[in-house]
Each structure stands twice: as structure tokens, then as C-alpha cells.
XYZ file of N, CA and C in Angstrom:
210
model
N 12.948 30.948 -29.405
C 12.215 31.152 -28.186
C 10.721 30.915 -28.380
N 10.219 31.331 -29.508
C 8.799 31.176 -29.784
C 8.395 29.704 -29.789
N 9.247 28.860 -30.329
C 8.946 27.426 -30.399
C 8.822 26.844 -28.999
N 9.705 27.236 -28.079
C 9.641 26.741 -26.710
C 8.349 27.172 -26.025
N 7.934 28.399 -26.261
C 6.686 28.885 -25.678
C 5.490 28.112 -26.222
N 5.507 27.824 -27.501
C 4.399 27.070 -28.101
C 4.352 25.661 -27.523
N 5.518 24.996 -27.457
C 5.548 23.643 -26.889
C 5.127 23.644 -25.421
N 5.544 24.658 -24.683
C 5.145 24.764 -23.284
C 3.645 24.936 -23.143
N 3.057 25.742 -24.007
C 1.609 25.951 -23.973
C 0.859 24.676 -24.335
N 1.357 23.961 -25.335
C 0.719 22.694 -25.722
C 0.823 21.659 -24.608
N 1.968 21.622 -23.943
C 2.142 20.680 -22.833
C 1.174 21.005 -21.699
N 1.009 22.273 -21.393
C 0.074 22.678 -20.343
C -1.361 22.329 -20.724
N -1.715 22.548 -21.983
C -3.048 22.195 -22.460
C -3.289 20.694 -22.323
N -2.312 19.893 -22.727
C -2.447 18.439 -22.620
C -2.577 18.013 -21.162
N -1.807 18.645 -20.291
C -1.888 18.333 -18.864
C -3.278 18.645 -18.317
N -3.827 19.773 -18.702
C -5.175 20.142 -18.268
C -6.217 19.159 -18.791
N -6.062 18.713 -20.031
C -7.002 17.741 -20.600
C -6.934 16.414 -19.856
N -5.733 15.967 -19.532
C -5.571 14.719 -18.780
C -6.230 14.845 -17.415
N -6.031 15.974 -16.769
C -6.631 16.212 -15.453
C -8.155 16.189 -15.540
N -8.710 16.838 -16.551
C -10.164 16.863 -16.730
C -10.714 15.463 -16.973
N -10.044 14.675 -17.814
C -10.512 13.314 -18.099
C -10.430 12.434 -16.857
N -9.363 12.597 -16.084
C -9.210 11.816 -14.858
C -10.317 12.150 -13.870
N -10.575 13.431 -13.682
C -11.629 13.840 -12.751
C -13.005 13.379 -13.221
N -13.247 13.405 -14.522
C -14.529 12.930 -15.049
C -14.683 11.433 -14.808
N -13.613 10.684 -14.983
C -13.663 9.246 -14.729
C -13.898 8.930 -13.267
N -13.250 9.660 -12.369
C -13.456 9.451 -10.939
C -14.883 9.801 -10.533
N -15.426 10.868 -11.110
C -16.804 11.259 -10.809
C -17.775 10.179 -11.281
N -17.545 9.647 -12.484
C -18.413 8.591 -13.007
C -18.328 7.343 -12.135
N -17.146 7.023 -11.635
C -16.986 5.854 -10.768
C -17.721 6.062 -9.448
N -17.657 7.281 -8.906
C -18.389 7.559 -7.664
C -19.889 7.437 -7.877
N -20.375 7.893 -9.026
C -21.808 7.805 -9.314
C -22.253 6.352 -9.462
N -21.363 5.492 -9.952
C -21.669 4.061 -10.068
C -21.456 3.338 -8.749
N -20.979 4.077 -7.738
C -20.631 3.516 -6.434
C -19.593 2.418 -6.586
N -18.678 2.640 -7.486
C -17.604 1.692 -7.740
C -16.450 1.989 -6.799
N -16.022 0.976 -6.073
C -14.884 1.144 -5.193
C -13.610 0.935 -5.986
N -12.674 1.791 -5.801
C -11.410 1.645 -6.493
C -10.425 0.845 -5.664
N -9.359 0.448 -6.288
C -8.294 -0.228 -5.565
C -8.426 -1.734 -5.555
N -7.547 -2.323 -4.800
C -7.454 -3.771 -4.717
C -8.570 -4.332 -3.845
N -9.045 -5.505 -4.196
C -10.066 -6.155 -3.376
C -9.437 -6.660 -2.082
N -10.206 -6.675 -0.996
C -9.651 -7.156 0.272
C -9.239 -8.621 0.167
N -8.121 -8.956 0.797
C -7.630 -10.329 0.779
C -8.453 -11.187 1.729
N -8.848 -10.597 2.833
C -9.535 -11.377 3.856
C -10.979 -10.893 3.992
N -11.891 -11.834 3.959
C -13.310 -11.526 4.105
C -13.659 -11.478 5.591
N -14.791 -10.897 5.938
C -15.183 -10.889 7.352
C -15.298 -12.299 7.937
N -15.739 -13.264 7.122
C -15.839 -14.645 7.598
C -14.458 -15.226 7.906
N -13.495 -14.983 7.006
C -12.135 -15.474 7.249
C -11.521 -14.788 8.463
N -11.823 -13.518 8.661
C -11.304 -12.797 9.817
C -11.849 -13.398 11.109
N -13.136 -13.728 11.115
C -13.728 -14.358 12.299
C -13.070 -15.700 12.574
N -12.876 -16.498 11.510
C -12.235 -17.808 11.680
C -10.805 -17.655 12.184
N -10.098 -16.657 11.680
C -8.723 -16.425 12.124
C -8.695 -16.062 13.602
N -9.589 -15.205 14.023
C -9.641 -14.827 15.442
C -9.991 -16.024 16.318
N -10.911 -16.867 15.840
C -11.257 -18.078 16.592
C -10.052 -19.004 16.708
N -9.306 -19.169 15.611
C -8.121 -20.028 15.636
C -7.057 -19.484 16.584
N -6.865 -18.185 16.587
C -5.871 -17.578 17.476
C -6.310 -17.726 18.927
N -7.597 -17.556 19.181
C -8.112 -17.733 20.539
C -7.982 -19.179 20.991
N -8.006 -20.118 20.033
C -7.878 -21.540 20.362
C -6.425 -21.943 20.591
N -5.483 -21.020 20.380
C -4.098 -21.316 20.694
C -3.153 -21.349 19.511
N -3.653 -21.162 18.308
C -2.765 -21.127 17.145
C -2.027 -19.792 17.100
N -0.860 -19.804 16.487
C -0.163 -18.539 16.274
C -0.828 -17.817 15.102
N -0.512 -16.545 14.963
C -1.068 -15.764 13.861
C -0.633 -16.367 12.530
N 0.621 -16.773 12.451
C 1.134 -17.363 11.211
C 0.394 -18.661 10.877
N 0.171 -19.511 11.869
C -0.543 -20.772 11.622
C -1.981 -20.513 11.177
N -2.641 -19.557 11.814
C -4.019 -19.231 11.437
C -4.069 -18.696 10.012
N -3.113 -17.843 9.649
C -3.081 -17.293 8.292
C -2.804 -18.382 7.269
N -1.914 -19.308 7.603
C -1.598 -20.401 6.683
C -2.812 -21.290 6.463
N -3.528 -21.592 7.521
C -4.725 -22.436 7.382
C -5.791 -21.780 6.515
N -5.911 -20.459 6.626
C -6.932 -19.747 5.856
C -6.412 -19.256 4.506
N -5.142 -19.517 4.228
C -4.507 -19.149 2.956
C -4.602 -17.643 2.686
N -4.252 -16.859 3.695
C -4.261 -15.406 3.533
C -2.896 -14.781 3.784
N -1.913 -15.565 4.115
C -0.633 -14.933 4.416
C 0.555 -15.707 3.982
């Protein structure tokens, strides 16, 4: 029984350390004003062009194909 308690305590300690390191990394990223996640596929310029193409009569699929976003 003692061994299980020791392993459980070590696992909890490791979990807490991982949590602390993750939070420290997120805080450092916020201070660097680093955005996380995937970069946007479509830029504001491509979005404007897509809307212009759709207004000109193209389907959404055709506009996306022309701009290579879909």
C-alpha cells in the first residue's frame, strides 16, 4: 500500500509541475504578444477579392478556387 501512495504522490507532483510549466509558457507568450494557433488561411485582401467575385456572379466555390483558399 505504501508504494501505491508514494507513486500517487509522485504522479501528482509531476502533474503540478507540468501545469506550472504550461502556465509559465502561456504567460511568456502573452508578454511577447505571440498569437497561438494556426495562421489564418485567408487574408483580408483575399476576403475582399472573394466578396467582389461573388458579387460579380461567381459561386462561393468558384471564388475560393480562384483564390486558392478552398
